[in-house]
Short mmCIF file of C-alpha atoms and ligand atoms in Angstrom, two decimals:
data_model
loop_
_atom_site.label_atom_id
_atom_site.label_comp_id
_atom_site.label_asym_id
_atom_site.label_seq_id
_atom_site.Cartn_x
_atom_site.Cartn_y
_atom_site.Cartn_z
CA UNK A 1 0.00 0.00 0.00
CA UNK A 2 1.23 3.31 -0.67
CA UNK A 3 0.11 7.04 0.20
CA UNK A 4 -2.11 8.92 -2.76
CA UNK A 5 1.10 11.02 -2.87
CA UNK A 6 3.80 8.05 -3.02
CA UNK A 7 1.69 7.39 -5.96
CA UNK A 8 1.25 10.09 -7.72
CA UNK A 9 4.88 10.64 -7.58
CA UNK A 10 5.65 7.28 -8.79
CA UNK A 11 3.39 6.89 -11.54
CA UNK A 12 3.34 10.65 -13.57
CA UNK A 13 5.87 10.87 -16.23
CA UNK A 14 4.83 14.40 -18.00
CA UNK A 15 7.91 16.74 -18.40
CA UNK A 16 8.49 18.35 -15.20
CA UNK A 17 7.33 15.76 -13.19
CA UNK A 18 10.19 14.06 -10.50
CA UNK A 19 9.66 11.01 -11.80
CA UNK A 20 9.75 12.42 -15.71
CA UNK A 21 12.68 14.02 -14.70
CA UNK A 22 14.01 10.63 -13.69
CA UNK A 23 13.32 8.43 -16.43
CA UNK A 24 14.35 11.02 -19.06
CA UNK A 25 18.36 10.68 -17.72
CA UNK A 26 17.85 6.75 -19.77
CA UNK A 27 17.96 5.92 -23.22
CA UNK A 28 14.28 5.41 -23.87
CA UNK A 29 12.99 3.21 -27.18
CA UNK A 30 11.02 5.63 -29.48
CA UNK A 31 10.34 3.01 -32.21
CA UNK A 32 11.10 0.37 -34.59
CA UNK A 33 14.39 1.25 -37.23
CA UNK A 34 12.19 -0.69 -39.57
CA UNK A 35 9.44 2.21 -38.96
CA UNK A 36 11.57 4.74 -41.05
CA UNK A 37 12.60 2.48 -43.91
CA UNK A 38 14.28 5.23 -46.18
CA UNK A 39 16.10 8.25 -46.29
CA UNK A 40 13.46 11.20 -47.01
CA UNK A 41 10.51 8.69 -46.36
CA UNK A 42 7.34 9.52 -44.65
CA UNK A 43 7.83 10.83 -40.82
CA UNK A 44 5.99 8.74 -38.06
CA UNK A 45 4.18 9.80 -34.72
CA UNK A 46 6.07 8.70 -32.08
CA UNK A 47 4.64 9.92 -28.05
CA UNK A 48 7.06 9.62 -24.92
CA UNK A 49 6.73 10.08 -21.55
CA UNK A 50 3.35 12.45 -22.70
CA UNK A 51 4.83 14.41 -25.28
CA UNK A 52 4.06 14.19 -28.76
CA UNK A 53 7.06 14.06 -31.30
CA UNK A 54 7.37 13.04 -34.82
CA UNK A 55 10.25 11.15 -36.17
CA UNK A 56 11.87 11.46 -39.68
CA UNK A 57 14.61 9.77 -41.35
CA UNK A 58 16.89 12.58 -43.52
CA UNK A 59 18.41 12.54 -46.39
CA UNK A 60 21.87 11.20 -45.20
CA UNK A 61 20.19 8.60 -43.08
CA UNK A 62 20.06 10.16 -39.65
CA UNK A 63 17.15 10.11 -37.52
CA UNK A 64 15.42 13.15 -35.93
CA UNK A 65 12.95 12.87 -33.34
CA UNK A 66 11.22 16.64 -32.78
CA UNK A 67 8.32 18.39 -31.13
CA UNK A 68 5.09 17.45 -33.43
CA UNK A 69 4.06 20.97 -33.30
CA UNK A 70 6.24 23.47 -35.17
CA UNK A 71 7.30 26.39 -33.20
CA UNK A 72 5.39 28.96 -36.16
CA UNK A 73 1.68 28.52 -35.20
CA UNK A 74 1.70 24.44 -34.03
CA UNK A 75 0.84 23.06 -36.83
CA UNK A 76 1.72 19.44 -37.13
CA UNK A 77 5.08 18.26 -38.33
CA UNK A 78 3.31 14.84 -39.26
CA UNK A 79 2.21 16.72 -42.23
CA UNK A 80 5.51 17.79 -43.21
CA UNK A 81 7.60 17.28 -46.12
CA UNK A 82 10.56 15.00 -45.78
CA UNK A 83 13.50 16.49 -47.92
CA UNK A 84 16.76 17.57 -48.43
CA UNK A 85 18.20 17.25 -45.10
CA UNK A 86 14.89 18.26 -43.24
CA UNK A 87 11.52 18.17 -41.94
CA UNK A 88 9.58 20.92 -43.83
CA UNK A 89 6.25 22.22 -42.44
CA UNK A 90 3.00 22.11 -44.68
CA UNK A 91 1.61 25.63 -43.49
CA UNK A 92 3.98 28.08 -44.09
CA UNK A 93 7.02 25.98 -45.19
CA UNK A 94 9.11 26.60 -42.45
CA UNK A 95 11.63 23.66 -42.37
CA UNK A 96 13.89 21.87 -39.29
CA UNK A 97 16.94 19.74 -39.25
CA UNK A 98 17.52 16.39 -37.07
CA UNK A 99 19.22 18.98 -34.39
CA UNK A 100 16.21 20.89 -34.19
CA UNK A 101 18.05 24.13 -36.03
CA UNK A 102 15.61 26.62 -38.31
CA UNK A 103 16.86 26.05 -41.61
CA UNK A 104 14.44 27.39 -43.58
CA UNK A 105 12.27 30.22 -43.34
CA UNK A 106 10.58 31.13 -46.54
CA UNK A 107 7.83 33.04 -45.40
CA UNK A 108 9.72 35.51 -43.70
CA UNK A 109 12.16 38.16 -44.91
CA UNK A 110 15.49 37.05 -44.78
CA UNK A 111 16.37 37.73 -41.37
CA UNK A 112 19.41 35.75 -40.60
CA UNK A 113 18.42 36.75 -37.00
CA UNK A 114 15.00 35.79 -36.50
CA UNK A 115 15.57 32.51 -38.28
CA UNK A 116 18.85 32.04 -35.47
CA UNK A 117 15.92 32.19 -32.70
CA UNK A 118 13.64 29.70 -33.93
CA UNK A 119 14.21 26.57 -32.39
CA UNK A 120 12.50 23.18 -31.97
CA UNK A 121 13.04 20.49 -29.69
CA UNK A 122 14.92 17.94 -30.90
CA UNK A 123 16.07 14.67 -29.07
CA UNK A 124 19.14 12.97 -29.91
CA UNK A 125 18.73 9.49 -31.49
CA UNK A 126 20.65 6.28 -31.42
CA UNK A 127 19.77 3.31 -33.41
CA UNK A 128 20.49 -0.28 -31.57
CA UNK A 129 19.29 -3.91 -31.53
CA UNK A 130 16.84 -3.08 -34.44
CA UNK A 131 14.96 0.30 -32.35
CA UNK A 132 15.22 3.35 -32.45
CA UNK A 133 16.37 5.26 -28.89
CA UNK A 134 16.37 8.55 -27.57
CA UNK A 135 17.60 10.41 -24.86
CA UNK A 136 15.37 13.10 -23.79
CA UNK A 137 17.56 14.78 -20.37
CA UNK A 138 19.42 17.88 -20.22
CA UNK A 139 22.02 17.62 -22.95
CA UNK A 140 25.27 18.38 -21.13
CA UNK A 141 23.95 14.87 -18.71
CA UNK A 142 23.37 12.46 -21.79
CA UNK A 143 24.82 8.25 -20.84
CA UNK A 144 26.68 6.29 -23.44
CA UNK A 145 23.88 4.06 -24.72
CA UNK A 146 24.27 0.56 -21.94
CA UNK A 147 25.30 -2.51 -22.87
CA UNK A 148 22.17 -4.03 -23.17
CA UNK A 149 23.36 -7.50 -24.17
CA UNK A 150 19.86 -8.22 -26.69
CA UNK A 151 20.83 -4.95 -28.68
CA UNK A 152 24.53 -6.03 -29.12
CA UNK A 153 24.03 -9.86 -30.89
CA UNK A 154 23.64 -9.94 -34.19
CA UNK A 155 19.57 -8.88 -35.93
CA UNK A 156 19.05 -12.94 -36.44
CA UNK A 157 19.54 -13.66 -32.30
CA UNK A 158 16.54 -11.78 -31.61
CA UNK A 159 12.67 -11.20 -32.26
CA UNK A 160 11.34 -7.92 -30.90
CA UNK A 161 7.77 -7.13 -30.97
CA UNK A 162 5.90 -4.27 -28.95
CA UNK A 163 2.42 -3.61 -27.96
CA UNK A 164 0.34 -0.85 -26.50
CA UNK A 165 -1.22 -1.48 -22.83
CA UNK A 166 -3.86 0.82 -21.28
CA UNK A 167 -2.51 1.47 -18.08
CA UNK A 168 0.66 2.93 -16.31
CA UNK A 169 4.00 1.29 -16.46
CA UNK A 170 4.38 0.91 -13.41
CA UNK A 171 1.59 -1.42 -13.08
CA UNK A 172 3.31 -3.33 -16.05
CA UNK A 173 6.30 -3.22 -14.50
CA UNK A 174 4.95 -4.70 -11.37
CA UNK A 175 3.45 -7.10 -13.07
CA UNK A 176 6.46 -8.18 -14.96
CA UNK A 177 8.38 -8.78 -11.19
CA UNK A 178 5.13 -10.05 -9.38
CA UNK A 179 6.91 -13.91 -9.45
CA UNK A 180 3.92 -15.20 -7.06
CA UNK A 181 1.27 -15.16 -9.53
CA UNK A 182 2.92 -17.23 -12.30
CA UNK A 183 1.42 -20.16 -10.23
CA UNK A 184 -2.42 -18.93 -10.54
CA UNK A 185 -2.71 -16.56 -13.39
CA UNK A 186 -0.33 -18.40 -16.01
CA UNK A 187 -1.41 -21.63 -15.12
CA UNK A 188 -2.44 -23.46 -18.54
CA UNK A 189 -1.13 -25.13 -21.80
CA UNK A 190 1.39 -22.09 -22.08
CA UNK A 191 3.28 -22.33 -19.10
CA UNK A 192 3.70 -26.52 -19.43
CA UNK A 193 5.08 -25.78 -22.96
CA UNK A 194 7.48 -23.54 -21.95
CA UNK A 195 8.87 -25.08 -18.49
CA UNK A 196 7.23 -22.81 -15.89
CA UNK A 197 7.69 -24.13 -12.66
CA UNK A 198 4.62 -23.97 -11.16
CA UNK A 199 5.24 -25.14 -7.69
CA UNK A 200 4.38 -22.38 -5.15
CA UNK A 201 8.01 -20.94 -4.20
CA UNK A 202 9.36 -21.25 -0.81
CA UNK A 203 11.43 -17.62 -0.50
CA UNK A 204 11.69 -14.48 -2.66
CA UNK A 205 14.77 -12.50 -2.02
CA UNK A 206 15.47 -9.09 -4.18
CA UNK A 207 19.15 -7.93 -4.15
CA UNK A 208 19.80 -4.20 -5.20
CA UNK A 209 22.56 -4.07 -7.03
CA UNK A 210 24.62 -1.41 -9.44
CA UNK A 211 21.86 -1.82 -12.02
CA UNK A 212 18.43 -2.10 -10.61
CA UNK A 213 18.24 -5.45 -8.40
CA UNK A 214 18.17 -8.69 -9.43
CA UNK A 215 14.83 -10.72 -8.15
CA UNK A 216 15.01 -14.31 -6.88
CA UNK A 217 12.21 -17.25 -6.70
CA UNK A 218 13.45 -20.01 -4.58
CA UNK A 219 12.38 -23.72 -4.69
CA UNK A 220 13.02 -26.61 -2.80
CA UNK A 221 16.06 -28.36 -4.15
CA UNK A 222 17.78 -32.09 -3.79
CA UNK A 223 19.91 -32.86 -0.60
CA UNK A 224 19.65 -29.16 1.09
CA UNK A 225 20.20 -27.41 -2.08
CA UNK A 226 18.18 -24.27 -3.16
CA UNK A 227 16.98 -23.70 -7.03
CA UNK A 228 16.87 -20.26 -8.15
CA UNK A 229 15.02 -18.13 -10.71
CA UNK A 230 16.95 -15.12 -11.16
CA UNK A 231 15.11 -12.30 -13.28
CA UNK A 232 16.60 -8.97 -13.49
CA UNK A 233 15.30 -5.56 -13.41
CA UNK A 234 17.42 -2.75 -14.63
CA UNK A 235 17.06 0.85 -13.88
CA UNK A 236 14.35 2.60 -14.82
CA UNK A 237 11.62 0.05 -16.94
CA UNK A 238 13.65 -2.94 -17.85
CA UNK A 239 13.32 -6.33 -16.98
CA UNK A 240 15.11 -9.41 -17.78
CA UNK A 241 13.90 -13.42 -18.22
CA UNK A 242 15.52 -16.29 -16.86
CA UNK A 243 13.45 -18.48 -20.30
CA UNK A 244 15.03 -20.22 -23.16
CA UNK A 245 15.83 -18.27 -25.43
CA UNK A 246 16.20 -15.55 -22.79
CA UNK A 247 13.64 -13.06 -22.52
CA UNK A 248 13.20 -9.48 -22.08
CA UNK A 249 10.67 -6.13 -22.14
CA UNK A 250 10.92 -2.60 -21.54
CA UNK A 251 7.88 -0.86 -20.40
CA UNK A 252 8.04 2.67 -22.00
CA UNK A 253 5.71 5.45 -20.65
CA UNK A 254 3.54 6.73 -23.27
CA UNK A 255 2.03 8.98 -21.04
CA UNK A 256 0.26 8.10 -17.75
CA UNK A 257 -1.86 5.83 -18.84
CA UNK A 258 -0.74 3.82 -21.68
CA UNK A 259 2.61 1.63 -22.07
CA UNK A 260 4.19 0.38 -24.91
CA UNK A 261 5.79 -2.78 -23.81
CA UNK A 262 8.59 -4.00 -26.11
CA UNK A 263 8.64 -7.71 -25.62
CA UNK A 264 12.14 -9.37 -26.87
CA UNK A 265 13.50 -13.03 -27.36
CA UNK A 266 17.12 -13.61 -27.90
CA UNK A 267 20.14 -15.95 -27.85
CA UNK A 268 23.50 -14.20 -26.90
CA UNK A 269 25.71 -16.92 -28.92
CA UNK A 270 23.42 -18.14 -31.88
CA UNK A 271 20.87 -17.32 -34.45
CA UNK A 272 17.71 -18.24 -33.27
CA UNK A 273 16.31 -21.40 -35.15
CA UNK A 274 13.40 -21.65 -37.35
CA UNK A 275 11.77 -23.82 -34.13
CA UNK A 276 12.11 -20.92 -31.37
CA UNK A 277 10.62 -18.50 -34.03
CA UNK A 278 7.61 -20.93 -34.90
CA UNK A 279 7.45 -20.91 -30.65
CA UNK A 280 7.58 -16.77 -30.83
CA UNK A 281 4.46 -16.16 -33.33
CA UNK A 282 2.80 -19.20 -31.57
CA UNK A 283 1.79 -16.01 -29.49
CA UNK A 284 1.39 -18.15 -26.42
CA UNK A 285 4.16 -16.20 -24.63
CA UNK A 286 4.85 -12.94 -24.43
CA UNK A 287 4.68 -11.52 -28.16
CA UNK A 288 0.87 -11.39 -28.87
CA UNK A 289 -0.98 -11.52 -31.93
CA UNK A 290 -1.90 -8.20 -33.57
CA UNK A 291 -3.69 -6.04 -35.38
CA UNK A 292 -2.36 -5.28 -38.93
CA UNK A 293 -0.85 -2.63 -38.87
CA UNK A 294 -0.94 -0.98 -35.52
CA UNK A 295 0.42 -1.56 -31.93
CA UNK A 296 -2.63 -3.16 -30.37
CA UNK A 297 -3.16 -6.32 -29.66
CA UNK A 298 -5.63 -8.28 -31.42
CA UNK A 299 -7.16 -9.47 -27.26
CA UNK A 300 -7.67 -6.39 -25.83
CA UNK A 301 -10.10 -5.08 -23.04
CA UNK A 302 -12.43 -3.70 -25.69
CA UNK A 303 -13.20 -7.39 -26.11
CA UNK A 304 -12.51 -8.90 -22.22
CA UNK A 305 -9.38 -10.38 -24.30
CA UNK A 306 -11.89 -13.03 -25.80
CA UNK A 307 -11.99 -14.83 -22.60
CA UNK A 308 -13.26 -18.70 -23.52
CA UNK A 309 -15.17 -19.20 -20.18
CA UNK A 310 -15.70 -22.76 -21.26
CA UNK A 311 -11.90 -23.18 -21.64
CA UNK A 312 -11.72 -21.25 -17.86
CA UNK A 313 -13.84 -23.50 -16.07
CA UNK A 314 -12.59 -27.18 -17.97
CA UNK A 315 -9.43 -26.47 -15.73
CA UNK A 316 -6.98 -26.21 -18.74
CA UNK A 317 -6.63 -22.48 -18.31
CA UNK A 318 -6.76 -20.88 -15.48
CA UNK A 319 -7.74 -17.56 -17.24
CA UNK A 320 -9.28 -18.93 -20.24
CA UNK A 321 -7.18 -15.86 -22.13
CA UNK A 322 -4.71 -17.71 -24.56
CA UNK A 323 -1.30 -16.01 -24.22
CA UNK A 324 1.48 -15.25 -20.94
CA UNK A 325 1.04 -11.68 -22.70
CA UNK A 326 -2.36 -11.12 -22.52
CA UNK A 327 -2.80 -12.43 -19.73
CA UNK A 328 -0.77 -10.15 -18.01
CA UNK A 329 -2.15 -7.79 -19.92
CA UNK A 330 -5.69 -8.17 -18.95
CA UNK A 331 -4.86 -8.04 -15.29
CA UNK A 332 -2.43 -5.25 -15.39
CA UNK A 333 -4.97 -3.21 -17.36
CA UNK A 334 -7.92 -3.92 -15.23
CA UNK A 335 -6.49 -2.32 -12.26
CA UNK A 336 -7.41 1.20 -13.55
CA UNK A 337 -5.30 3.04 -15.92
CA UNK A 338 -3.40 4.26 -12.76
CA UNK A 339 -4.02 1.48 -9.95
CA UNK A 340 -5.30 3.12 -6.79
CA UNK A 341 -2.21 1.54 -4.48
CA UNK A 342 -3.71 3.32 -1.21
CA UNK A 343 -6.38 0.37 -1.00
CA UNK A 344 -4.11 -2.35 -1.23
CA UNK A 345 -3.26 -5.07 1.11
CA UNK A 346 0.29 -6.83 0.79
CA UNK A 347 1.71 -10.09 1.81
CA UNK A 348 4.77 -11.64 1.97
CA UNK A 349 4.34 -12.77 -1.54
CA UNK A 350 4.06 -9.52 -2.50
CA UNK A 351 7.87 -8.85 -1.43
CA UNK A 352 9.19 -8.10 -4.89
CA UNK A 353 6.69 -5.59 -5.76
CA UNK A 354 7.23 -3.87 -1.87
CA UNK A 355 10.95 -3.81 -3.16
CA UNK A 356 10.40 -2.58 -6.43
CA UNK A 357 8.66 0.48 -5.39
CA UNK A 358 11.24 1.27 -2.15
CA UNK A 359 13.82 1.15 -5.03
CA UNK A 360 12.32 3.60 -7.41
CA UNK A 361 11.18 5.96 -4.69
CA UNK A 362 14.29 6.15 -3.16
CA UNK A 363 16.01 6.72 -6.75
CA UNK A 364 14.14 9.36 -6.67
CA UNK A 365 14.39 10.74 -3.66
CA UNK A 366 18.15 10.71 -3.96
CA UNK A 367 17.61 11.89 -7.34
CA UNK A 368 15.55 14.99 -5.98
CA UNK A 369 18.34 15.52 -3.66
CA UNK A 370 20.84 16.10 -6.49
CA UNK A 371 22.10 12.58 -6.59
CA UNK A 372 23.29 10.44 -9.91
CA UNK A 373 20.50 8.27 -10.69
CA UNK A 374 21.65 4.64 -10.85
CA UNK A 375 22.29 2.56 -13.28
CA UNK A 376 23.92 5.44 -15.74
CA UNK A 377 27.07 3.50 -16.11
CA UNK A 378 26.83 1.72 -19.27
CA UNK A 379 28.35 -1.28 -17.76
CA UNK A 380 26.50 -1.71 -15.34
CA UNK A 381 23.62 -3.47 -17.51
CA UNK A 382 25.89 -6.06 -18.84
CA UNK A 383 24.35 -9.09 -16.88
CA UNK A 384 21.75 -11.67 -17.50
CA UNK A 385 19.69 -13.57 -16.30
CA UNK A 386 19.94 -16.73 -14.90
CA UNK A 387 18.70 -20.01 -13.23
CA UNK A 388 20.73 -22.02 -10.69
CA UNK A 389 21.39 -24.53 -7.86
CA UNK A 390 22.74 -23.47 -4.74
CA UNK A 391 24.29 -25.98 -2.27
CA UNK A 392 22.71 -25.93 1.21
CA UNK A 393 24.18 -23.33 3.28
CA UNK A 394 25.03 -20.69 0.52
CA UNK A 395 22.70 -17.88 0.27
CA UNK A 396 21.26 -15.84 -2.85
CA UNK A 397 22.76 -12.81 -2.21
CA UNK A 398 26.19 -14.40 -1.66
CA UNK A 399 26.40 -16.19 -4.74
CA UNK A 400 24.02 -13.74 -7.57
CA UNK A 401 26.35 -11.22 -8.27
CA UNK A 402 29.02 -13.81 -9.58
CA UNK A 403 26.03 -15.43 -11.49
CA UNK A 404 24.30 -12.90 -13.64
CA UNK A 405 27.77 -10.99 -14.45
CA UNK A 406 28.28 -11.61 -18.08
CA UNK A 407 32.07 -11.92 -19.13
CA UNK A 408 31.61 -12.94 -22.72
CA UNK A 409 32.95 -10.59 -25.59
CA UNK A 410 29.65 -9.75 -27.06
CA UNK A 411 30.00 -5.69 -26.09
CA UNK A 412 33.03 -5.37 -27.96
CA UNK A 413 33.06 -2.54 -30.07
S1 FES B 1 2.74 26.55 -38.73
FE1 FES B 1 4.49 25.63 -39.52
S2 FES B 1 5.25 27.00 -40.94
FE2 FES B 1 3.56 27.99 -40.15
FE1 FE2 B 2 2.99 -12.73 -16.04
#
C-alpha cells in the first residue's frame, strides 16, 4: 500500500514531473528502425513520456525525433515534407533539421536573425538492436547508450515485438516482477510448454545491485540445495527473463496511462532457429498476436481479451485468455489506468513488488536531492539472467552477483 502522494509521484511521467525528470536521464525506445525504412521517407508519430514528437529519417540517413508541433503557429510536423536534409512544415514551409536548427524560413524576410531564434526540440537518437532510442535529459547529462546485451548480438539472435497497454508502467512493471502469480494466473497449456515451474516458491529475495536489483524465486532443491530463478530488473523500466531463449521487455511510458511494452527473445551466442521462431508467433508467450498494422493487440479489453469461459472453467486455463502476454495484460490493465495503491493489502508474496517500489522511490528521492540516478554506467547493464542450484548453506545474495555478471565478448566494439 502506498500514500495517494507516493503514488502520484511514482506513476506521472509528463515533463516536469520528478519522476519524468528521472526516467528522461535513460535511453528510452522511441520506435522500430524498420518504422523509417528510407532516407526522405514519410515521418511517423512517435509519443514519450506524454509528449508528442514526430520522427523522420533525412536525407543522409540520420534520424530526428522533434516536437510534433512546429514552433510557427503548431501546426503538425506529421504533415511535413521529408526532404533535403529536413523536416519541412505544410503551413507556411518553415523547415527543421535532425538537431532541431531553423533552416528554412521562406515566409519571412530574410532575417538571418529571426531565423537564429527559432528553435525546436529535438532529441538525440541512437539506433540499436533493431529500435530506435532517444535520450530526452538535459544535454550536457546524456549516458553512453548501456550494454544491453539483446541490442549487441547480431539482428538474427533476436525477435522484438511491442504492444500498447492501457494502463501505467508501473503497473506493467509490477506485473512483470510479481513472481507469485505465475502459479495462478499463467497456469495453462502455455506455461507446461514452456517449463514454468509452477510449484508455489518457498522464498523471494530481491538484491539491489549497481543496475536495478536482481529478483530471486526459490524452490526446494535435492539434498539441502536451493533452485533459483533469477530475473533482473534494470534501472528505470527494464526487466530481464531467466526463459530459453532468454527473454526481455521494456515498459516505455507513453504517457500516464498507456505503455508500450517491447517484448524481446534472444540468444546471446546463436541465431535463433526456425523452431524458437515458430514458438515466438505461436503467441502463447509474451509476443501477442496483432492487429495489422498498428500496436494493439488483437485481445484487448475492448473485447474482455476473448476470454473462452468454457476453456476457464474445464481447468486447462486458469484464465481462459490464450497467451502469458495477454494475460498479463488483462490483469495489469484492469487495475485502472493508474491502480489506486492506497487500498491495497500486501503479503509476503508480495515482497518483490514492496521492493520494487522502495527502489524507485528512493532513486528518486536521492535523485531529488541532487544525486546520480543509478544505473547510468553503461556497464552496469551487462548481466543476464539466470537459473541455478545453490548448495545448502550458501545464500542468494552471496552467490548472484558472480552469477548474472556476463564476461563474454559480445559488447566489444
Ligand atoms: S505553422 Fe508551420 S510553418 Fe507555419
Ligand atoms: Fe505474467
Amino acid at each position: 500500500m502506498l500514500s495517494r502522494e507516493d503514488n502520484e509521484k511514482l506513476t506521472r511521467i509528463g515533463p516536469g514531473t520528478p519522476m519524468g525528470n528521472l526516467v528522461r536521464r535513460y535511453w528510452i525506445p522511441a520506435l522500430f528502425s524498420n518504422q523509417l525504412p528510407e532516407p526522405d521517407g514519410a515521418p511517423v508519430r512517435v509519443k514519450l513520456l506524454d509528449e508528442k514528437l514526430v520522427a523522420f529519417r533525412d536525407t543522409r540517413g540520420r534520424v530526428g525525433l522533434i516536437d510534433e508541433r512546429c514552433p510557427h503557429r503548431t501546426a503538425s510536423l506529421f504533415f511535413g515534407r521529408n526532404e533535403e536534409c529536413g523536416l519541412r512544415c505544410t503551413y507556411h514551409g518553415w523547415k527543421f533539421d535532425v538537431d532541431g536548427n531553423c533552416v528554412d524560413l521562406p515566409s519571412e524576410p530574410q532575417d538571418k536573425d529571426f531565423k537564429r531564434k527559432i528553435k525546436i526540440t529535438a532529441y538525440p537518437c541512437i539506433e540499436r538492436g533493431g529500435l530506435v532510442w532517444t535520450y530526452m535529459g538535459p544535454p550536457e547529462l546524456q549516458p553512453d547508450f548501456p550494454d544491453l546485451e539483446w541490442t549487441k548480438v547480431p539482428e538474427n539472435h533476436r525477435y522484438v515485438t511491442r504492444h500498447l497497454q492501457d494502463c501505467n508502467w508501473v503497473q506493467a512493471l509490477e506485473g512483470g516482477f510479481d513472481t507469485s502469480h505465475l502459479t495462478f494466473l499463467h497456469r495453462g497449456p502455455e506455461t507446461y510448454a514452456d517449463g514454468v515451474q509452477m510449484s508455489l516458491p518457498i522464498r523471494y529475495e530481491v538484491i539491489p545491485m549497481d543496475f536495478g536489483f536482481a529478483a530471486g524465486t526459490c524452490r526446494e532443491g535435492k539434498n539441502g540445495a536451493t533452485d533459483w530463478t533469477c530475473s533482473i530488473m534494470l534501472v528505470p523500466f527494464h526487466k530481464l527473463i531467466s526463459t530459453k531463449p532468454f527473454g526481455a521487455h521494456v515498459w516505455v511510458p507513453i504517457d500516464d496511462e498507456t505503455t508500450m511494452n517491447y517484448s524481446v527473445e534472444y540468444w546471446p551466442d546463436r541465431p535463433l532457429s526456425e523452431q524458437d521462431l515458430r514458438d515466438s508467433k505461436s503467441h502463447h508467450f509474451i509476443h501477442p498476436e496483432m492487429m495489422p498494422g498498428s500496436d494493439h493487440a488483437v485481445l484487448n479489453k475492448d473485447n474482455d481479451y476473448m476470454v473462452d469461459r468454457a476453456l476457464q472453467k474445464s481447468g486447462e486455463s486458469y484464465t481462459g485468455i490464450k497467451g502469458i502476454g495477454m494475460q498479463d495484460c488483462s490483469i495489469q490493465e484492469s487495475m485502472g489506468p493508474i491502480a489506486d495503491r492506497t487500498i491495497e493489502h500486501l503479503g509476503m508474496s508480495d515482497t518483490v513488488i514492496i521492493k520494487l517500489r522502495r527502489l524507485l522511490l528512493e532513486a528518486l528521492h536521492d535523485f531529488e536531492a541532487g544525486g546520480e540516478p543509478p544505473g547510468l554506467d553503461p556497464t552496469a547493464y551487462r548481466v543476464r539472467s539466470a537459473r541455478f542450484t545453490l548448495p545448502a548453506g550458501r545464500t542468494f545474495e552471496e552467490a548472484v552477483d558472480e552469477l548474472v555478471r556476463i564476461k563474454q565478448p559480445v559488447f566489444a566494439k
